[in-house]
XYZ file of N, CA and C in Angstrom:
870
model
N 47.192 49.396 42.682
C 48.210 48.815 43.565
C 48.044 49.369 44.971
N 48.093 48.480 45.960
C 47.930 48.891 47.350
C 49.143 49.695 47.822
N 48.916 50.873 48.387
C 49.986 51.689 48.939
C 50.525 51.002 50.187
N 51.864 50.871 50.347
C 52.417 50.117 51.484
C 52.084 50.700 52.851
N 51.733 51.994 52.903
C 51.426 52.616 54.193
C 49.931 52.640 54.494
N 49.134 52.005 53.628
C 47.679 52.037 53.801
C 47.162 50.620 54.024
N 46.472 50.436 55.148
C 45.855 49.143 55.460
C 44.380 49.236 55.088
N 44.062 48.936 53.854
C 42.689 49.077 53.372
C 41.731 48.155 54.111
N 42.192 46.947 54.405
C 41.333 45.997 55.110
C 41.012 46.494 56.521
N 42.021 47.008 57.210
C 41.796 47.536 58.556
C 40.867 48.729 58.550
N 41.042 49.616 57.575
C 40.163 50.784 57.464
C 38.734 50.360 57.164
N 38.568 49.338 56.325
C 37.231 48.846 56.006
C 36.547 48.279 57.249
N 37.320 47.623 58.119
C 36.747 47.076 59.355
C 36.266 48.191 60.279
N 37.058 49.266 60.375
C 36.644 50.395 61.209
C 35.381 51.036 60.643
N 35.344 51.219 59.324
C 34.155 51.825 58.725
C 32.924 50.945 58.902
N 33.097 49.639 58.832
C 31.965 48.740 59.067
C 31.464 48.880 60.505
N 32.381 49.086 61.436
C 31.985 49.288 62.829
C 31.230 50.607 62.990
N 31.704 51.653 62.303
C 31.013 52.945 62.340
C 29.611 52.814 61.765
N 29.466 52.089 60.664
C 28.139 51.890 60.072
C 27.225 51.141 61.054
N 27.775 50.171 61.745
C 26.996 49.419 62.730
C 26.500 50.351 63.842
N 27.388 51.198 64.360
C 26.992 52.137 65.415
C 25.938 53.109 64.892
N 26.175 53.647 63.688
C 25.208 54.579 63.101
C 23.846 53.922 62.919
N 23.849 52.671 62.479
C 22.571 51.993 62.249
C 21.802 51.818 63.552
N 22.507 51.508 64.651
C 21.843 51.312 65.934
C 21.366 52.640 66.522
N 22.203 53.659 66.430
C 21.830 54.962 66.994
C 20.639 55.550 66.245
N 20.665 55.499 64.912
C 19.542 56.049 64.144
C 18.275 55.227 64.367
N 18.420 53.918 64.496
C 17.243 53.066 64.769
C 16.618 53.429 66.110
N 17.452 53.609 67.134
C 16.929 53.910 68.460
C 16.335 55.312 68.518
N 16.923 56.254 67.779
C 16.352 57.600 67.735
C 14.958 57.557 67.117
N 14.809 56.810 66.034
C 13.493 56.676 65.406
C 12.510 55.984 66.349
N 12.982 54.968 67.033
C 12.139 54.236 67.985
C 11.666 55.134 69.110
N 12.536 56.039 69.556
C 12.207 56.935 70.669
C 11.368 58.129 70.227
N 11.336 58.407 68.917
C 10.621 59.579 68.420
C 11.384 60.874 68.609
N 12.684 60.774 68.903
C 13.504 61.966 69.136
C 14.330 62.278 67.890
N 14.519 63.566 67.579
C 15.184 63.946 66.319
C 16.691 63.731 66.344
N 17.214 63.401 65.187
C 18.640 63.135 65.013
C 18.972 63.406 63.551
N 20.018 64.170 63.269
C 20.360 64.533 61.903
C 21.806 64.190 61.607
N 22.062 63.758 60.380
C 23.438 63.557 59.931
C 24.130 64.916 59.860
N 25.416 64.953 60.219
C 26.142 66.220 60.219
C 27.560 66.037 59.680
N 28.178 67.149 59.320
C 29.570 67.209 58.891
C 29.905 66.119 57.863
N 30.954 65.325 58.112
C 31.375 64.335 57.137
C 30.333 63.280 56.849
N 29.533 62.928 57.859
C 28.477 61.938 57.642
C 27.392 62.498 56.729
N 27.041 63.764 56.924
C 26.080 64.424 56.031
C 26.649 64.535 54.624
N 27.907 64.930 54.532
C 28.554 65.048 53.223
C 28.556 63.702 52.499
N 28.887 62.623 53.221
C 28.888 61.301 52.614
C 27.503 60.882 52.152
N 26.480 61.181 52.980
C 25.110 60.804 52.621
C 24.643 61.550 51.376
N 25.032 62.807 51.232
C 24.577 63.628 50.102
C 25.364 63.317 48.837
N 26.692 63.247 48.954
C 27.541 63.124 47.759
C 27.746 61.677 47.318
N 27.974 60.777 48.285
C 28.378 59.410 47.952
C 27.373 58.351 48.377
N 26.359 58.746 49.178
C 25.435 57.787 49.781
C 26.200 56.709 50.547
N 27.343 57.064 51.091
C 28.194 56.140 51.851
C 29.165 56.965 52.681
N 29.817 56.320 53.634
C 30.853 57.009 54.383
C 31.970 57.442 53.440
N 32.529 58.605 53.675
C 33.686 59.041 52.906
C 34.828 58.051 53.169
N 35.527 57.578 52.138
C 36.542 56.530 52.329
C 37.618 56.871 53.336
N 37.934 58.148 53.529
C 38.973 58.534 54.480
C 38.369 59.099 55.779
N 37.169 58.648 56.103
C 36.493 59.087 57.326
C 36.318 57.880 58.257
N 36.800 57.977 59.492
C 36.693 56.843 60.410
C 35.896 57.206 61.666
N 34.989 58.151 61.519
C 34.067 58.427 62.619
C 32.721 58.829 62.033
N 31.721 58.925 62.894
C 30.402 59.358 62.475
C 30.027 60.642 63.187
N 29.230 61.484 62.528
C 28.826 62.775 63.084
C 27.315 62.919 63.004
N 26.700 63.255 64.124
C 25.251 63.446 64.175
C 24.943 64.695 64.990
N 23.851 65.386 64.619
C 23.349 66.518 65.390
C 22.099 66.103 66.154
N 22.003 66.580 67.377
C 20.810 66.375 68.197
C 20.356 67.752 68.695
N 19.120 68.185 68.377
C 18.642 69.468 68.908
C 18.798 69.505 70.428
N 19.307 70.615 70.946
C 19.665 70.699 72.356
C 18.509 70.364 73.289
N 17.295 70.799 72.947
C 16.177 70.565 73.858
C 15.801 69.092 73.951
N 16.309 68.265 73.022
C 16.049 66.818 73.059
C 17.302 66.022 73.439
N 18.380 66.732 73.716
C 19.681 66.072 73.858
C 19.712 65.098 75.037
N 19.356 65.570 76.212
C 19.421 64.719 77.401
C 18.483 63.525 77.283
N 17.302 63.742 76.698
C 16.336 62.648 76.560
C 16.876 61.563 75.625
N 17.483 61.971 74.514
C 18.012 60.973 73.589
C 19.191 60.224 74.216
N 20.069 60.950 74.907
C 21.199 60.280 75.552
C 20.716 59.263 76.580
N 19.687 59.620 77.332
C 19.147 58.689 78.332
C 18.575 57.453 77.647
N 17.895 57.641 76.532
C 17.300 56.509 75.814
C 18.388 55.609 75.234
N 19.406 56.223 74.664
C 20.500 55.432 74.107
C 21.229 54.657 75.202
N 21.469 55.300 76.326
C 22.173 54.627 77.417
C 21.434 53.365 77.852
N 20.126 53.419 77.818
C 19.321 52.277 78.271
C 19.180 51.200 77.205
N 19.213 51.572 75.915
C 18.836 50.619 74.873
C 19.954 50.246 73.903
N 21.125 50.841 73.997
C 22.209 50.461 73.101
C 22.588 48.992 73.306
N 23.055 48.324 72.258
C 23.528 46.946 72.421
C 24.663 46.886 73.454
N 24.853 45.747 74.100
C 25.880 45.645 75.146
C 27.301 45.864 74.647
N 27.520 45.755 73.333
C 28.856 45.991 72.789
C 29.189 47.475 72.663
N 28.198 48.358 72.900
C 28.400 49.798 72.740
C 28.200 50.519 74.051
N 28.792 51.706 74.148
C 28.613 52.547 75.326
C 28.408 53.993 74.908
N 27.624 54.702 75.707
C 27.444 56.134 75.511
C 28.305 56.850 76.531
N 29.194 57.692 76.061
C 30.067 58.478 76.929
C 29.540 59.902 76.994
N 29.501 60.471 78.190
C 29.127 61.875 78.330
C 29.815 62.448 79.557
N 29.972 63.766 79.628
C 30.799 64.375 80.679
C 30.263 64.223 82.089
N 28.953 64.019 82.252
C 28.379 63.992 83.590
C 28.384 62.606 84.232
N 28.473 61.565 83.426
C 28.419 60.215 83.996
C 29.701 59.416 83.792
N 30.618 59.915 82.960
C 31.856 59.184 82.690
C 33.054 60.046 83.079
N 33.651 59.778 84.246
C 34.702 60.658 84.781
C 35.980 60.713 83.955
N 36.198 59.756 83.061
C 37.411 59.767 82.251
C 37.190 60.328 80.850
N 35.970 60.774 80.578
C 35.640 61.308 79.250
C 35.832 62.822 79.271
N 36.526 63.355 78.245
C 37.027 64.725 78.343
C 36.301 65.779 77.507
N 35.154 65.421 76.892
C 34.455 66.380 76.034
C 33.089 66.737 76.619
N 32.553 67.888 76.165
C 31.267 68.359 76.671
C 30.085 67.877 75.839
N 30.327 67.068 74.834
C 29.246 66.454 74.052
C 29.316 64.942 74.239
N 28.249 64.249 73.856
C 28.204 62.807 73.995
C 28.839 62.088 72.812
N 29.156 60.822 73.036
C 29.824 60.027 72.004
C 29.473 58.559 72.216
N 29.148 57.853 71.141
C 28.896 56.418 71.209
C 30.118 55.697 70.651
N 30.609 54.713 71.413
C 31.817 53.990 71.014
C 31.698 52.529 71.411
N 32.475 51.650 70.769
C 32.486 50.255 71.201
C 33.081 50.133 72.604
N 32.613 49.201 73.361
C 33.183 48.951 74.682
C 34.577 48.318 74.531
N 35.427 48.634 75.481
C 36.746 48.036 75.501
C 37.723 48.608 74.499
N 37.366 49.749 73.882
C 38.215 50.379 72.872
C 38.405 51.844 73.243
N 39.586 52.383 72.990
C 39.815 53.808 73.187
C 38.831 54.570 72.294
N 37.946 55.340 72.919
C 36.885 56.005 72.152
C 37.422 56.976 71.115
N 38.662 57.423 71.267
C 39.224 58.350 70.287
C 39.538 57.645 68.961
N 39.592 56.320 68.964
C 39.897 55.571 67.743
C 38.634 55.278 66.925
N 37.537 54.918 67.599
C 36.292 54.575 66.909
C 35.138 55.206 67.670
N 34.332 56.019 66.989
C 33.214 56.662 67.692
C 32.242 57.299 66.707
N 31.053 57.561 67.216
C 30.059 58.401 66.541
C 29.726 59.521 67.503
N 29.963 60.752 67.084
C 29.748 61.912 67.953
C 28.306 62.390 67.885
N 27.790 62.791 69.034
C 26.447 63.373 69.135
C 26.611 64.847 69.479
N 26.624 65.682 68.451
C 26.839 67.106 68.647
C 25.515 67.813 68.922
N 25.501 68.766 69.864
C 24.275 69.538 70.099
C 24.013 70.517 68.965
N 22.746 70.715 68.639
C 22.319 71.701 67.636
C 21.448 72.704 68.360
N 21.919 73.941 68.455
C 21.298 74.904 69.361
C 21.104 76.256 68.691
N 20.164 77.030 69.216
C 20.013 78.411 68.794
C 21.229 79.229 69.200
N 21.485 80.317 68.463
C 22.671 81.136 68.709
C 22.356 82.600 68.411
N 23.221 83.530 68.851
C 23.009 84.946 68.543
C 23.005 85.202 67.041
N 22.279 86.237 66.630
C 22.169 86.561 65.207
C 23.306 87.461 64.739
N 23.729 88.388 65.574
C 24.748 89.349 65.160
C 26.134 88.705 65.160
N 27.022 89.232 64.309
C 28.387 88.718 64.243
C 29.128 88.939 65.557
N 28.895 90.098 66.180
C 29.547 90.374 67.458
C 29.072 89.372 68.506
N 27.762 89.149 68.548
C 27.215 88.182 69.491
C 27.746 86.787 69.232
N 27.898 86.426 67.963
C 28.410 85.104 67.620
C 29.856 84.938 68.063
N 30.652 85.981 67.893
C 32.061 85.886 68.314
C 32.161 85.744 69.823
N 31.359 86.517 70.555
C 31.363 86.403 72.014
C 30.882 85.016 72.451
N 29.861 84.518 71.770
C 29.332 83.178 72.058
C 30.430 82.135 71.841
N 31.099 82.241 70.703
C 32.125 81.267 70.343
C 33.279 81.284 71.354
N 33.732 82.467 71.731
C 34.834 82.579 72.682
C 34.431 82.004 74.036
N 33.219 82.325 74.486
C 32.756 81.851 75.792
C 32.659 80.335 75.835
N 32.054 79.748 74.817
C 31.883 78.293 74.802
C 33.226 77.606 74.648
N 34.105 78.143 73.805
C 35.413 77.512 73.627
C 36.226 77.537 74.911
N 36.118 78.617 75.685
C 36.831 78.671 76.956
C 36.348 77.567 77.900
N 35.024 77.383 77.969
C 34.477 76.326 78.823
C 34.882 74.952 78.304
N 34.828 74.778 76.992
C 35.176 73.501 76.372
C 36.640 73.157 76.652
N 37.532 74.122 76.448
C 38.950 73.876 76.651
C 39.280 73.684 78.128
N 38.595 74.427 78.999
C 38.837 74.267 80.433
C 38.490 72.850 80.881
N 37.366 72.338 80.410
C 36.953 70.984 80.781
C 37.926 69.957 80.206
N 38.311 70.153 78.960
C 39.251 69.235 78.310
C 40.579 69.188 79.064
N 41.102 70.348 79.417
C 42.391 70.406 80.109
C 42.295 69.762 81.490
N 41.194 70.004 82.207
C 41.055 69.423 83.538
C 41.072 67.891 83.495
N 40.475 67.306 82.480
C 40.397 65.843 82.397
C 41.506 65.216 81.552
N 42.326 66.037 80.965
C 43.380 65.536 80.082
C 44.413 64.729 80.869
N 44.830 63.596 80.311
C 45.911 62.784 80.875
C 47.165 63.069 80.049
N 48.042 63.892 80.596
C 49.190 64.360 79.831
C 50.125 63.238 79.419
N 50.170 62.158 80.196
C 51.061 61.054 79.833
C 50.591 60.334 78.568
N 49.337 60.582 78.158
C 48.830 59.982 76.925
C 48.975 60.921 75.724
N 49.336 62.179 75.967
C 49.459 63.171 74.894
C 50.879 63.146 74.320
N 51.247 62.009 73.723
C 52.611 61.832 73.230
C 52.928 62.751 72.058
N 51.882 63.211 71.351
C 52.104 64.068 70.185
C 52.297 65.531 70.573
N 52.130 65.863 71.866
C 52.287 67.244 72.312
C 53.768 67.629 72.325
N 54.046 68.857 71.919
C 55.399 69.383 72.042
C 55.680 69.698 73.510
N 56.937 69.930 73.844
C 57.291 70.230 75.241
C 56.633 71.534 75.690
N 56.554 72.517 74.774
C 55.918 73.788 75.124
C 54.427 73.627 75.374
N 53.766 72.864 74.524
C 52.327 72.635 74.687
C 52.058 71.817 75.947
N 52.938 70.871 76.246
C 52.781 70.057 77.455
C 52.925 70.933 78.707
N 53.908 71.858 78.675
C 54.111 72.753 79.812
C 52.904 73.651 80.010
N 52.363 74.193 78.902
C 51.186 75.061 78.994
C 49.997 74.299 79.568
N 49.815 73.058 79.123
C 48.697 72.251 79.626
C 48.869 71.966 81.115
N 50.103 71.698 81.534
C 50.344 71.411 82.949
C 50.065 72.637 83.809
N 50.489 73.809 83.345
C 50.224 75.049 84.081
C 48.722 75.333 84.132
N 48.037 75.085 83.015
C 46.588 75.300 82.968
C 45.866 74.373 83.938
N 46.321 73.144 84.033
C 45.716 72.212 84.980
C 45.904 72.708 86.413
N 47.057 73.300 86.684
C 47.285 73.841 88.024
C 46.332 74.977 88.345
N 46.115 75.862 87.375
C 45.206 76.994 87.582
C 43.769 76.509 87.758
N 43.388 75.496 86.984
C 42.003 75.019 86.995
C 41.707 74.018 88.104
N 42.714 73.668 88.877
C 42.505 72.651 89.913
C 41.422 73.060 90.908
N 41.289 74.340 91.145
C 40.313 74.831 92.123
C 38.903 74.978 91.544
N 38.757 74.791 90.243
C 37.447 74.942 89.598
C 36.795 73.563 89.470
N 35.659 73.326 90.126
C 35.007 72.014 90.041
C 34.550 71.705 88.611
N 34.709 70.470 88.198
C 34.272 70.064 86.864
C 32.776 70.289 86.682
N 32.006 69.977 87.735
C 30.549 70.117 87.612
C 30.146 71.569 87.385
N 30.948 72.515 87.859
C 30.659 73.932 87.631
C 30.855 74.286 86.166
N 31.894 73.728 85.538
C 32.130 73.979 84.120
C 30.989 73.409 83.292
N 30.580 72.175 83.601
C 29.491 71.534 82.856
C 28.197 72.320 83.020
N 27.882 72.702 84.261
C 26.650 73.447 84.520
C 26.668 74.808 83.825
N 27.803 75.478 83.825
C 27.922 76.785 83.172
C 27.726 76.645 81.666
N 28.312 75.619 81.100
C 28.160 75.367 79.666
C 26.688 75.133 79.316
N 26.022 74.271 80.056
C 24.634 73.929 79.740
C 23.715 75.142 79.898
N 23.932 75.944 80.928
C 23.096 77.127 81.139
C 23.343 78.174 80.058
N 24.593 78.340 79.678
C 24.932 79.319 78.642
C 24.270 78.937 77.320
N 24.386 77.672 76.942
C 23.795 77.203 75.685
C 22.274 77.314 75.733
N 21.666 76.922 76.862
C 20.204 76.958 76.992
C 19.668 78.382 76.883
N 20.438 79.354 77.350
C 19.984 80.749 77.321
C 19.715 81.215 75.887
N 20.532 80.770 74.929
C 20.394 81.209 73.539
C 19.543 80.262 72.704
N 19.150 79.131 73.276
C 18.419 78.136 72.496
C 16.929 78.456 72.497
N 16.574 79.519 71.794
C 15.183 79.951 71.715
C 14.439 79.196 70.618
N 13.158 78.891 70.814
C 12.391 78.156 69.790
C 12.373 78.852 68.436
N 12.378 80.181 68.418
C 12.312 80.919 67.153
C 13.664 81.547 66.777
N 14.746 80.959 67.235
C 16.073 81.483 66.900
C 16.280 81.465 65.388
N 16.877 82.523 64.862
C 17.105 82.607 63.410
C 18.467 82.041 63.013
N 19.292 81.742 64.009
C 20.625 81.211 63.757
C 20.838 79.964 64.600
N 21.440 78.947 63.999
C 21.737 77.706 64.697
C 23.242 77.499 64.756
N 23.681 76.686 65.726
C 25.110 76.399 65.850
C 25.318 75.073 66.562
N 26.514 74.563 66.457
C 26.990 73.483 67.312
C 27.928 74.126 68.316
N 27.538 74.241 69.591
C 28.386 74.922 70.573
C 29.761 74.275 70.729
N 29.879 73.002 70.359
C 31.147 72.286 70.488
C 31.883 72.184 69.156
N 31.483 72.986 68.190
C 32.074 72.909 66.857
C 33.457 73.521 66.784
N 34.118 73.294 65.654
C 35.504 73.757 65.500
C 35.746 74.511 64.195
N 34.663 74.986 63.557
C 34.801 75.677 62.282
C 34.719 77.205 62.424
N 34.799 77.710 63.632
C 34.802 79.153 63.818
C 33.515 79.798 63.344
N 33.642 80.861 62.535
C 32.464 81.589 62.074
C 31.591 80.756 61.138
N 32.152 79.705 60.546
C 31.360 78.824 59.680
C 30.475 77.883 60.494
N 30.514 78.026 61.816
C 29.713 77.172 62.693
C 28.360 77.798 63.021
N 28.036 78.947 62.414
C 26.745 79.605 62.648
C 25.937 79.570 61.354
N 24.714 79.011 61.436
C 23.955 78.689 60.230
C 22.548 79.271 60.263
N 22.014 79.511 59.100
C 20.644 79.994 58.936
C 19.670 78.920 59.442
N 18.827 79.277 60.390
C 17.891 78.316 60.975
C 16.938 77.744 59.935
N 16.703 78.474 58.840
C 15.802 77.968 57.799
C 16.342 76.697 57.165
N 17.665 76.506 57.207
C 18.243 75.278 56.662
C 17.820 74.053 57.468
N 17.366 74.287 58.700
C 16.960 73.194 59.590
C 15.449 73.195 59.849
N 14.705 73.950 59.049
C 13.269 74.105 59.306
C 12.512 72.787 59.194
N 13.015 71.892 58.417
C 12.469 70.536 58.334
C 13.580 69.619 57.837
N 13.314 68.319 57.820
C 14.321 67.368 57.387
C 13.811 66.567 56.195
N 14.739 65.958 55.508
C 14.403 65.061 54.419
C 15.198 63.785 54.593
N 14.825 62.758 53.869
C 15.485 61.469 54.035
C 16.763 61.354 53.223
N 17.726 60.636 53.752
C 18.967 60.357 53.051
C 19.387 58.920 53.306
N 20.378 58.445 52.553
C 20.882 57.082 52.705
C 22.389 57.128 52.867
N 22.871 56.294 53.765
C 24.304 56.192 54.003
C 24.640 54.709 54.097
N 25.168 54.158 53.016
C 25.493 52.725 52.976
C 24.303 51.879 53.399
N 23.115 52.235 52.918
C 21.912 51.478 53.220
C 21.208 51.889 54.496
N 21.803 52.789 55.276
C 21.205 53.249 56.530
C 20.374 54.498 56.244
N 19.149 54.531 56.735
C 18.320 55.730 56.584
C 18.776 56.790 57.581
N 19.039 57.984 57.082
C 19.421 59.097 57.942
C 18.572 60.314 57.597
N 18.384 61.192 58.572
C 17.692 62.456 58.335
C 18.715 63.531 58.019
N 18.435 64.337 57.006
C 19.340 65.431 56.641
C 18.549 66.733 56.626
N 19.174 67.858 56.975
C 18.473 69.142 56.943
C 18.017 69.478 55.521
N 16.866 70.094 55.406
C 16.337 70.418 54.084
C 17.270 71.362 53.332
N 18.009 72.204 54.051
C 18.941 73.137 53.410
C 20.359 72.601 53.346
N 20.498 71.293 53.135
C 21.824 70.670 53.177
C 22.788 71.261 52.146
N 22.299 71.646 50.970
C 23.198 72.162 49.941
C 23.836 73.478 50.385
N 23.008 74.409 50.861
C 23.544 75.689 51.343
C 24.431 75.472 52.560
N 24.026 74.558 53.424
C 24.777 74.286 54.655
C 26.154 73.720 54.344
N 26.219 72.688 53.504
C 27.506 72.079 53.171
C 28.399 73.035 52.392
N 27.790 73.834 51.523
C 28.576 74.832 50.782
C 29.166 75.858 51.740
N 28.383 76.262 52.728
C 28.849 77.254 53.710
C 30.019 76.707 54.528
N 29.964 75.428 54.881
C 31.015 74.831 55.712
C 32.239 74.454 54.888
N 32.025 73.799 53.734
C 33.131 73.194 52.988
C 33.455 73.845 51.650
N 32.611 74.715 51.157
C 32.833 75.247 49.816
C 32.281 74.279 48.779
N 33.075 73.943 47.769
C 32.636 73.025 46.711
C 32.687 71.593 47.240
N 31.684 71.231 48.010
C 31.709 69.941 48.704
C 31.529 68.755 47.773
N 31.040 68.958 46.559
C 30.848 67.851 45.624
C 32.163 67.411 44.981
N 33.213 68.170 45.157
C 34.517 67.802 44.593
C 35.381 67.200 45.701
N 35.685 65.907 45.635
C 36.527 65.274 46.662
C 37.945 65.853 46.633
N 38.682 65.651 47.703
C 40.080 66.069 47.734
C 40.864 65.259 46.701
N 41.997 65.792 46.252
C 42.760 65.120 45.194
C 43.346 63.800 45.688
N 43.794 62.963 44.742
C 44.225 61.607 45.066
C 45.409 61.574 46.024
N 46.365 62.490 45.857
C 47.522 62.497 46.757
C 47.098 62.835 48.181
N 46.138 63.745 48.326
C 45.626 64.078 49.655
C 44.854 62.902 50.239
N 44.111 62.190 49.393
C 43.395 61.008 49.862
C 44.371 59.959 50.382
N 45.445 59.715 49.652
C 46.443 58.732 50.096
C 47.073 59.155 51.405
N 47.362 60.449 51.534
C 47.961 60.944 52.777
C 47.006 60.748 53.954
N 45.710 61.019 53.730
C 44.716 60.828 54.787
C 44.628 59.355 55.185
N 44.589 58.463 54.205
C 44.460 57.037 54.480
C 45.705 56.494 55.192
N 46.880 56.993 54.815
C 48.111 56.577 55.491
C 48.114 57.054 56.939
N 47.645 58.292 57.154
C 47.558 58.834 58.514
C 46.601 57.995 59.372
N 45.455 57.636 58.812
C 44.474 56.847 59.552
C 45.008 55.442 59.848
N 45.755 54.882 58.905
C 46.357 53.569 59.146
C 47.320 53.629 60.314
N 48.132 54.680 60.352
C 49.157 54.789 61.398
C 48.571 55.064 62.774
N 47.589 55.964 62.840
C 47.120 56.424 64.142
C 45.794 55.795 64.599
N 45.152 55.032 63.713
C 43.892 54.390 64.098
C 43.966 52.875 63.938
N 44.279 52.410 62.729
C 44.267 50.968 62.476
C 45.354 50.247 63.270
N 46.585 50.702 63.184
C 47.693 50.004 63.850
C 47.509 49.924 65.368
N 47.159 51.036 66.059
C 46.955 50.920 67.514
C 45.832 49.950 67.875
N 44.756 49.922 67.081
C 43.659 49.000 67.357
C 44.104 47.555 67.179
N 44.865 47.295 66.144
C 45.361 45.938 65.937
C 46.330 45.525 67.043
N 47.139 46.462 67.490
C 48.099 46.154 68.553
C 47.413 45.780 69.862
N 46.243 46.357 70.095
C 45.525 46.016 71.319
C 44.562 44.848 71.116
N 44.595 44.240 69.938
C 43.799 43.049 69.686
C 42.329 43.310 69.494
N 41.981 44.478 68.948
C 40.573 44.802 68.749
C 39.907 43.871 67.754
N 38.714 43.422 68.091
C 37.884 42.627 67.188
C 36.613 43.414 66.915
N 36.295 43.690 65.649
C 35.079 44.457 65.349
C 33.831 43.775 65.889
N 33.031 44.499 66.653
C 31.820 43.906 67.219
C 30.764 43.654 66.157
N 30.853 44.336 64.999
C 29.846 44.101 63.968
C 29.947 42.681 63.403
N 31.082 42.013 63.620
C 31.225 40.638 63.155
C 30.342 39.673 63.944
N 29.899 40.117 65.132
C 29.069 39.266 65.987
C 27.577 39.557 65.841
N 27.195 40.386 64.852
C 25.794 40.700 64.651
C 25.068 39.445 64.148
N 23.897 39.132 64.696
C 23.117 38.016 64.170
C 22.855 38.189 62.678
N 22.841 37.085 61.903
C 22.652 37.196 60.441
C 21.435 38.015 60.045
N 20.339 37.937 60.823
C 19.123 38.671 60.467
C 19.312 40.166 60.507
N 20.356 40.627 61.243
C 20.589 42.072 61.375
C 21.711 42.561 60.490
N 22.379 41.669 59.762
C 23.534 42.085 58.978
C 23.182 43.166 57.971
N 22.032 43.020 57.305
C 21.686 43.986 56.266
C 21.480 45.371 56.835
N 20.959 45.472 58.082
C 20.747 46.772 58.681
C 22.065 47.465 58.999
N 23.053 46.712 59.384
C 24.318 47.302 59.759
C 25.214 47.596 58.567
N 24.895 47.054 57.414
C 25.754 47.257 56.246
C 25.005 47.913 55.102
């Protein structure tokens, strides 16, 4: 029986759009010869379900830092006209330090595939903590500077006041200085023989630092018919991040997640009259996108 707070059809449309974006991004990465790996929930879905997780409405990919700018440039030039690549240096209204592919004409926070950097990191725990604090400060500073408080309706009055005060303090700091500092800091630790890897923009704390041997080579995976590259050490990696990743969350938690996604993703998209761009794919390309 369909739960009254869950719009299964709307969620399926969003997931089909995510699959379409993933299929185009992975195709273009292969065409360019630049590396791209499934990450986080997308990696978990490829390994456990060979499909997107039913309560996941975004895509996650890793791009090695030394290839990051080249891949973003290639995607910007070759993505279909229905898609856009957002990044902090060319899109003044985009608030994150990593790139993101999203449909045009849609709030990117509702539908997107994230391109997270995969970079070398310090080996020691002390070095990792200092690295994490430094990058998070730069990440949050950039986010706060570009944040539109009138759109943060879910913020409490205290959090809104703190953000407003932070914006006042950061007004004198140029955005380009934050971006340049972030890129130089990350590049400093991105050594070819680094024994530890990380996503500088990650949010898992100490679980965001991984054994480089897990990324020593890649193997093939499938996600709803889309070929994706996965790290050879995916089992150790997913266990380190999620624990028993082969066991899905319980049914009540799944329903709660789906209801949340219906309320905050499906309904706003329908209210703005969003039409999935994957519906306009030529018939010859349908199989690739699905």
